[in-house]
Coordinates of C-alpha atoms in Angstrom, one line a residue:
M7 CA 107.0 121.5 127.5
I8 CA 107.4 121.7 124.4
K9 CA 104.6 120.6 121.4
A10 CA 104.9 119.2 118.3
R11 CA 102.8 117.7 115.9
V12 CA 103.4 114.0 113.0
T13 CA 102.7 114.2 110.0
V14 CA 102.6 110.1 108.5
T15 CA 101.5 110.5 105.1
L16 CA 102.2 107.1 102.2
K17 CA 105.0 107.5 100.0
N18 CA 104.9 108.1 96.9
G19 CA 103.9 105.0 94.1
V20 CA 102.0 103.2 97.7
L21 CA 98.0 102.4 97.1
D22 CA 95.4 104.4 98.9
P23 CA 92.6 102.2 98.5
Q24 CA 91.5 104.4 101.7
G25 CA 91.8 107.6 99.4
K26 CA 89.9 106.6 96.5
A27 CA 87.3 105.6 98.7
I28 CA 86.4 109.0 100.4
E29 CA 87.4 110.8 96.7
G30 CA 83.7 108.1 95.1
A31 CA 82.8 109.4 98.2
L32 CA 82.8 112.8 97.6
G33 CA 81.9 112.6 94.8
A34 CA 79.3 110.8 95.6
L35 CA 77.9 113.7 97.5
G36 CA 78.2 116.1 95.1
F37 CA 81.8 117.3 94.9
D38 CA 83.2 117.7 91.7
G39 CA 86.1 118.3 90.1
I40 CA 88.1 115.5 92.8
G41 CA 90.9 113.7 92.4
Q42 CA 94.5 111.8 93.7
V43 CA 93.2 112.1 97.2
R44 CA 95.4 110.5 100.2
Q45 CA 94.6 109.9 103.3
G46 CA 97.3 110.0 105.8
K47 CA 97.4 110.6 110.1
V48 CA 98.0 113.2 111.9
F49 CA 99.2 113.1 116.1
D50 CA 99.9 116.3 118.0
L51 CA 102.2 115.2 121.4
Q52 CA 102.7 117.7 124.4
I53 CA 106.2 116.7 125.5
E54 CA 108.0 116.9 129.1
T55 CA 111.7 118.8 128.2
G56 CA 112.7 122.3 127.6
D57 CA 115.6 120.9 125.3
Q58 CA 114.0 120.6 121.7
A59 CA 116.7 118.7 120.2
K60 CA 116.2 116.0 122.7
A61 CA 113.1 116.1 122.1
E62 CA 113.0 115.6 118.5
A63 CA 115.3 113.2 118.1
D64 CA 112.9 111.1 120.6
L65 CA 109.8 112.2 118.1
K66 CA 112.1 110.7 115.6
A67 CA 112.6 107.5 117.1
M68 CA 109.2 107.4 118.4
C69 CA 107.9 107.2 114.4
E70 CA 110.9 105.0 113.3
K71 CA 110.3 102.8 115.9
L72 CA 106.0 103.4 116.0
L73 CA 104.5 105.6 114.6
A74 CA 105.4 105.5 110.8
N75 CA 105.6 102.1 109.0
T76 CA 109.3 103.1 107.0
V77 CA 108.8 100.9 104.4
I78 CA 104.9 102.7 102.9
E79 CA 104.8 105.5 104.9
N80 CA 106.7 109.4 105.3
Y81 CA 106.5 111.3 108.1
S82 CA 107.7 115.0 109.1
I83 CA 107.6 116.6 112.4
S84 CA 106.1 119.7 113.4
F85 CA 106.9 122.0 116.8
A86 CA 104.5 124.3 118.3

């Protein structure tokens, strides 16, 4: 069994309205000096295989097909 984490973030240059909303809310809550907030997604997965190369290939396919919109998002894969 392999545990993996996929982190999906917006590409540089892509507007992030949710990040802007979070930035404004943090300022309204009294947290000063916060800027350029970017919002993303994290997926923790458990894969029933002992072959890390296969797991990585499968994870890349999952990201390309479902977990990330590769037109506007980047993704990274890490293993625990």
